[in-house]
Amino acid sequence: MEIRDLEFAASQAKNMVTFADGNEQSLLSKDDEFQKTNLEWHHKFTNAFAIFVMFLIGAPLGSIIKKGGFGMPIVVAISFFILMYVMTQQGDKMAKEGKILVQIGAWFSNVVLFSIGVYFLNKARNDSRLFETDVYAMAFGKLKERLSKIELFSKILKLKKQTV
């Protein structure tokens, strides 16, 4: 009788472990489904906001990019669209895997590009020459001049140390 009772108890314990494993899998499946549903709910808002963000980037770029005709603004716009698409896909992937919060994954690309759009808007308001190559050539020349002064200064210091 004791052996039969022990076998029955072991069988019941195995059944409980199997039942617990099934419940754990069910809960994990429901959690994954909830994550996906929550992500899609946020996308209803992020997709609408993305239109505003792209407008916020595109409108200032139209006034900032003066050279290149029609081609250069199109290339820049497509680049920002691809950037938004890649960031959205990466945010979705990390949110679905549970690596980051769903809200962060859904809104990440919009927040980053919104800040870029505000920067471009500020530059356009100040009539900045952001995409003109001569501006960067002048800045590079000034940087080169400063570095040469620093190198000259360091050579002078080395000469003084050698004479002392």
PDB file of C-alpha atoms in Angstrom:
ATOM      1  CA  MET A   1       0.000   0.000   0.000  1.00  0.00           C
ATOM      2  CA  GLU A   2       2.812   2.431   0.763  1.00  0.00           C
ATOM      3  CA  ILE A   3       4.486   1.959  -2.616  1.00  0.00           C
ATOM      4  CA  ARG A   4       1.209   2.546  -4.401  1.00  0.00           C
ATOM      5  CA  ASP A   5       0.636   5.708  -2.350  1.00  0.00           C
ATOM      6  CA  LEU A   6       4.124   6.964  -3.173  1.00  0.00           C
ATOM      7  CA  GLU A   7       3.603   6.264  -6.894  1.00  0.00           C
ATOM      8  CA  PHE A   8       0.257   8.056  -6.767  1.00  0.00           C
ATOM      9  CA  ALA A   9       1.841  11.057  -4.997  1.00  0.00           C
ATOM     10  CA  ALA A  10       4.674  11.166  -7.572  1.00  0.00           C
ATOM     11  CA  SER A  11       2.141  11.001 -10.393  1.00  0.00           C
ATOM     12  CA  GLN A  12       0.116  13.837  -8.871  1.00  0.00           C
ATOM     13  CA  ALA A  13       3.273  15.940  -8.453  1.00  0.00           C
ATOM     14  CA  LYS A  14       4.196  15.383 -12.126  1.00  0.00           C
ATOM     15  CA  ASN A  15       0.671  16.378 -13.143  1.00  0.00           C
ATOM     16  CA  MET A  16       0.922  19.576 -11.113  1.00  0.00           C
ATOM     17  CA  VAL A  17       4.311  20.448 -12.663  1.00  0.00           C
ATOM     18  CA  THR A  18       2.899  19.829 -16.158  1.00  0.00           C
ATOM     19  CA  PHE A  19      -0.166  21.941 -15.345  1.00  0.00           C
ATOM     20  CA  ALA A  20       2.068  24.771 -14.017  1.00  0.00           C
ATOM     21  CA  ASP A  21       4.240  24.636 -17.149  1.00  0.00           C
ATOM     22  CA  GLY A  22       1.138  24.863 -19.332  1.00  0.00           C
ATOM     23  CA  ASN A  23      -0.143  27.837 -17.365  1.00  0.00           C
ATOM     24  CA  GLU A  24       3.245  29.552 -17.609  1.00  0.00           C
ATOM     25  CA  GLN A  25       3.301  29.115 -21.394  1.00  0.00           C
ATOM     26  CA  SER A  26      -0.265  30.391 -21.628  1.00  0.00           C
ATOM     27  CA  LEU A  27       0.556  33.492 -19.575  1.00  0.00           C
ATOM     28  CA  LEU A  28       3.692  34.201 -21.628  1.00  0.00           C
ATOM     29  CA  SER A  29       1.670  33.876 -24.825  1.00  0.00           C
ATOM     30  CA  LYS A  30      -0.981  36.262 -23.502  1.00  0.00           C
ATOM     31  CA  ASP A  31       1.726  38.724 -22.415  1.00  0.00           C
ATOM     32  CA  ASP A  32       3.280  38.646 -25.894  1.00  0.00           C
ATOM     33  CA  GLU A  33      -0.130  39.211 -27.445  1.00  0.00           C
ATOM     34  CA  PHE A  34      -0.753  42.115 -25.070  1.00  0.00           C
ATOM     35  CA  GLN A  35       2.618  43.670 -26.008  1.00  0.00           C
ATOM     36  CA  LYS A  36       1.747  43.466 -29.715  1.00  0.00           C
ATOM     37  CA  THR A  37      -1.737  44.871 -29.151  1.00  0.00           C
ATOM     38  CA  ASN A  38      -0.385  47.712 -27.034  1.00  0.00           C
ATOM     39  CA  LEU A  39       2.234  48.477 -29.705  1.00  0.00           C
ATOM     40  CA  GLU A  40      -0.405  48.628 -32.427  1.00  0.00           C
ATOM     41  CA  TRP A  41      -2.541  50.898 -30.257  1.00  0.00           C
ATOM     42  CA  HIS A  42       0.386  53.315 -29.945  1.00  0.00           C
ATOM     43  CA  HIS A  43       1.015  53.110 -33.696  1.00  0.00           C
ATOM     44  CA  LYS A  44      -2.424  54.576 -34.343  1.00  0.00           C
ATOM     45  CA  PHE A  45      -1.114  57.771 -32.764  1.00  0.00           C
ATOM     46  CA  THR A  46       2.517  57.606 -33.859  1.00  0.00           C
ATOM     47  CA  ASN A  47       1.577  57.236 -37.518  1.00  0.00           C
ATOM     48  CA  ALA A  48      -0.586  60.337 -37.340  1.00  0.00           C
ATOM     49  CA  PHE A  49       2.138  62.243 -35.508  1.00  0.00           C
ATOM     50  CA  ALA A  50       4.734  61.080 -38.066  1.00  0.00           C
ATOM     51  CA  ILE A  51       2.990  63.164 -40.719  1.00  0.00           C
ATOM     52  CA  PHE A  52       3.463  66.269 -38.598  1.00  0.00           C
ATOM     53  CA  VAL A  53       7.104  65.329 -37.889  1.00  0.00           C
ATOM     54  CA  MET A  54       7.884  64.831 -41.573  1.00  0.00           C
ATOM     55  CA  PHE A  55       6.255  68.165 -42.366  1.00  0.00           C
ATOM     56  CA  LEU A  56       8.315  69.758 -39.599  1.00  0.00           C
ATOM     57  CA  ILE A  57      11.465  68.398 -41.260  1.00  0.00           C
ATOM     58  CA  GLY A  58      10.442  69.017 -44.873  1.00  0.00           C
ATOM     59  CA  ALA A  59       9.184  72.592 -44.650  1.00  0.00           C
ATOM     60  CA  PRO A  60      12.399  74.062 -43.220  1.00  0.00           C
ATOM     61  CA  LEU A  61      14.503  71.960 -45.582  1.00  0.00           C
ATOM     62  CA  GLY A  62      12.713  73.589 -48.494  1.00  0.00           C
ATOM     63  CA  SER A  63      13.941  76.977 -47.390  1.00  0.00           C
ATOM     64  CA  ILE A  64      17.381  75.833 -46.225  1.00  0.00           C
ATOM     65  CA  ILE A  65      18.409  73.848 -49.320  1.00  0.00           C
ATOM     66  CA  LYS A  66      18.743  76.441 -52.031  1.00  0.00           C
ATOM     67  CA  LYS A  67      21.149  74.703 -54.382  1.00  0.00           C
ATOM     68  CA  GLY A  68      20.691  71.459 -56.258  1.00  0.00           C
ATOM     69  CA  GLY A  69      17.357  72.163 -57.895  1.00  0.00           C
ATOM     70  CA  PHE A  70      14.686  69.559 -57.279  1.00  0.00           C
ATOM     71  CA  GLY A  71      17.011  66.571 -56.806  1.00  0.00           C
ATOM     72  CA  MET A  72      18.848  67.471 -53.625  1.00  0.00           C
ATOM     73  CA  PRO A  73      15.730  68.105 -51.486  1.00  0.00           C
ATOM     74  CA  ILE A  74      14.234  64.824 -52.725  1.00  0.00           C
ATOM     75  CA  VAL A  75      17.381  62.903 -51.750  1.00  0.00           C
ATOM     76  CA  VAL A  76      17.385  64.491 -48.296  1.00  0.00           C
ATOM     77  CA  ALA A  77      13.653  63.807 -47.829  1.00  0.00           C
ATOM     78  CA  ILE A  78      14.024  60.164 -48.857  1.00  0.00           C
ATOM     79  CA  SER A  79      16.975  59.844 -46.477  1.00  0.00           C
ATOM     80  CA  PHE A  80      14.867  61.084 -43.577  1.00  0.00           C
ATOM     81  CA  PHE A  81      12.023  58.753 -44.547  1.00  0.00           C
ATOM     82  CA  ILE A  82      14.403  55.780 -44.584  1.00  0.00           C
ATOM     83  CA  LEU A  83      15.829  56.879 -41.232  1.00  0.00           C
ATOM     84  CA  MET A  84      12.331  57.047 -39.763  1.00  0.00           C
ATOM     85  CA  TYR A  85      11.412  53.637 -41.177  1.00  0.00           C
ATOM     86  CA  VAL A  86      14.552  51.967 -39.800  1.00  0.00           C
ATOM     87  CA  MET A  87      14.151  53.542 -36.352  1.00  0.00           C
ATOM     88  CA  THR A  88      10.472  52.553 -36.240  1.00  0.00           C
ATOM     89  CA  GLN A  89      11.262  48.961 -37.184  1.00  0.00           C
ATOM     90  CA  GLN A  90      14.032  48.726 -34.606  1.00  0.00           C
ATOM     91  CA  GLY A  91      11.813  50.220 -31.906  1.00  0.00           C
ATOM     92  CA  ASP A  92       9.034  47.768 -32.766  1.00  0.00           C
ATOM     93  CA  LYS A  93      11.420  44.833 -32.694  1.00  0.00           C
ATOM     94  CA  MET A  94      12.857  45.760 -29.304  1.00  0.00           C
ATOM     95  CA  ALA A  95       9.393  46.459 -27.881  1.00  0.00           C
ATOM     96  CA  LYS A  96       8.035  43.107 -29.091  1.00  0.00           C
ATOM     97  CA  GLU A  97      11.032  41.310 -27.600  1.00  0.00           C
ATOM     98  CA  GLY A  98      10.468  43.119 -24.311  1.00  0.00           C
ATOM     99  CA  LYS A  99      13.890  44.787 -24.309  1.00  0.00           C
ATOM    100  CA  ILE A 100      12.368  48.262 -23.955  1.00  0.00           C
ATOM    101  CA  LEU A 101       8.984  49.618 -22.964  1.00  0.00           C
ATOM    102  CA  VAL A 102       6.340  49.545 -25.682  1.00  0.00           C
ATOM    103  CA  GLN A 103       5.817  53.297 -25.409  1.00  0.00           C
ATOM    104  CA  ILE A 104       9.499  54.004 -25.968  1.00  0.00           C
ATOM    105  CA  GLY A 105       9.705  51.600 -28.890  1.00  0.00           C
ATOM    106  CA  ALA A 106       6.650  53.096 -30.552  1.00  0.00           C
ATOM    107  CA  TRP A 107       7.532  56.765 -30.064  1.00  0.00           C
ATOM    108  CA  PHE A 108      11.341  56.670 -30.381  1.00  0.00           C
ATOM    109  CA  SER A 109      11.595  57.566 -34.074  1.00  0.00           C
ATOM    110  CA  ASN A 110       9.055  60.368 -33.762  1.00  0.00           C
ATOM    111  CA  VAL A 111      10.823  61.919 -30.785  1.00  0.00           C
ATOM    112  CA  VAL A 112      14.245  61.821 -32.465  1.00  0.00           C
ATOM    113  CA  LEU A 113      13.004  63.192 -35.772  1.00  0.00           C
ATOM    114  CA  PHE A 114      10.821  65.780 -34.029  1.00  0.00           C
ATOM    115  CA  SER A 115      13.909  67.173 -32.328  1.00  0.00           C
ATOM    116  CA  ILE A 116      15.732  67.230 -35.686  1.00  0.00           C
ATOM    117  CA  GLY A 117      12.726  69.013 -37.195  1.00  0.00           C
ATOM    118  CA  VAL A 118      12.739  71.642 -34.452  1.00  0.00           C
ATOM    119  CA  TYR A 119      16.481  72.147 -35.055  1.00  0.00           C
ATOM    120  CA  PHE A 120      15.876  72.598 -38.800  1.00  0.00           C
ATOM    121  CA  LEU A 121      12.987  74.957 -38.091  1.00  0.00           C
ATOM    122  CA  ASN A 122      15.236  77.071 -35.877  1.00  0.00           C
ATOM    123  CA  LYS A 123      17.941  77.108 -38.556  1.00  0.00           C
ATOM    124  CA  ALA A 124      15.398  78.107 -41.217  1.00  0.00           C
ATOM    125  CA  ARG A 125      14.048  80.926 -39.057  1.00  0.00           C
ATOM    126  CA  ASN A 126      17.586  82.284 -38.695  1.00  0.00           C
ATOM    127  CA  ASP A 127      18.179  81.900 -42.447  1.00  0.00           C
ATOM    128  CA  SER A 128      21.015  79.486 -41.828  1.00  0.00           C
ATOM    129  CA  ARG A 129      23.240  78.126 -44.566  1.00  0.00           C
ATOM    130  CA  LEU A 130      23.129  74.596 -43.189  1.00  0.00           C
ATOM    131  CA  PHE A 131      23.477  72.608 -46.429  1.00  0.00           C
ATOM    132  CA  GLU A 132      25.872  74.857 -48.322  1.00  0.00           C
ATOM    133  CA  THR A 133      29.336  73.426 -48.861  1.00  0.00           C
ATOM    134  CA  ASP A 134      31.200  76.740 -48.644  1.00  0.00           C
ATOM    135  CA  VAL A 135      30.073  77.103 -45.005  1.00  0.00           C
ATOM    136  CA  TYR A 136      31.690  73.792 -44.125  1.00  0.00           C
ATOM    137  CA  ALA A 137      34.804  74.659 -46.135  1.00  0.00           C
ATOM    138  CA  MET A 138      35.191  77.886 -44.136  1.00  0.00           C
ATOM    139  CA  ALA A 139      34.586  76.064 -40.840  1.00  0.00           C
ATOM    140  CA  PHE A 140      37.149  73.410 -41.788  1.00  0.00           C
ATOM    141  CA  GLY A 141      39.646  76.147 -42.674  1.00  0.00           C
ATOM    142  CA  LYS A 142      39.146  77.825 -39.288  1.00  0.00           C
ATOM    143  CA  LEU A 143      39.543  74.485 -37.493  1.00  0.00           C
ATOM    144  CA  LYS A 144      42.713  73.765 -39.443  1.00  0.00           C
ATOM    145  CA  GLU A 145      44.061  77.214 -38.519  1.00  0.00           C
ATOM    146  CA  ARG A 146      43.313  76.652 -34.823  1.00  0.00           C
ATOM    147  CA  LEU A 147      44.959  73.245 -34.870  1.00  0.00           C
ATOM    148  CA  SER A 148      48.062  74.678 -36.516  1.00  0.00           C
ATOM    149  CA  LYS A 149      48.235  77.343 -33.782  1.00  0.00           C
ATOM    150  CA  ILE A 150      47.945  74.636 -31.123  1.00  0.00           C
ATOM    151  CA  GLU A 151      50.682  72.612 -32.809  1.00  0.00           C
ATOM    152  CA  LEU A 152      52.884  75.712 -33.037  1.00  0.00           C
ATOM    153  CA  PHE A 153      52.232  76.444 -29.363  1.00  0.00           C
ATOM    154  CA  SER A 154      53.116  72.874 -28.372  1.00  0.00           C
ATOM    155  CA  LYS A 155      56.355  73.065 -30.420  1.00  0.00           C
ATOM    156  CA  ILE A 156      57.296  76.286 -28.635  1.00  0.00           C
ATOM    157  CA  LEU A 157      56.664  74.622 -25.256  1.00  0.00           C
ATOM    158  CA  LYS A 158      58.840  71.670 -26.231  1.00  0.00           C
ATOM    159  CA  LEU A 159      61.656  74.007 -27.269  1.00  0.00           C
ATOM    160  CA  LYS A 160      61.440  75.856 -23.938  1.00  0.00           C
ATOM    161  CA  LYS A 161      61.579  72.583 -22.007  1.00  0.00           C
ATOM    162  CA  GLN A 162      64.613  71.453 -23.991  1.00  0.00           C
ATOM    163  CA  THR A 163      66.509  74.691 -23.321  1.00  0.00           C
ATOM    164  CA  VAL A 164      65.764  74.611 -19.582  1.00  0.00           C
TER     165      VAL A 164
END
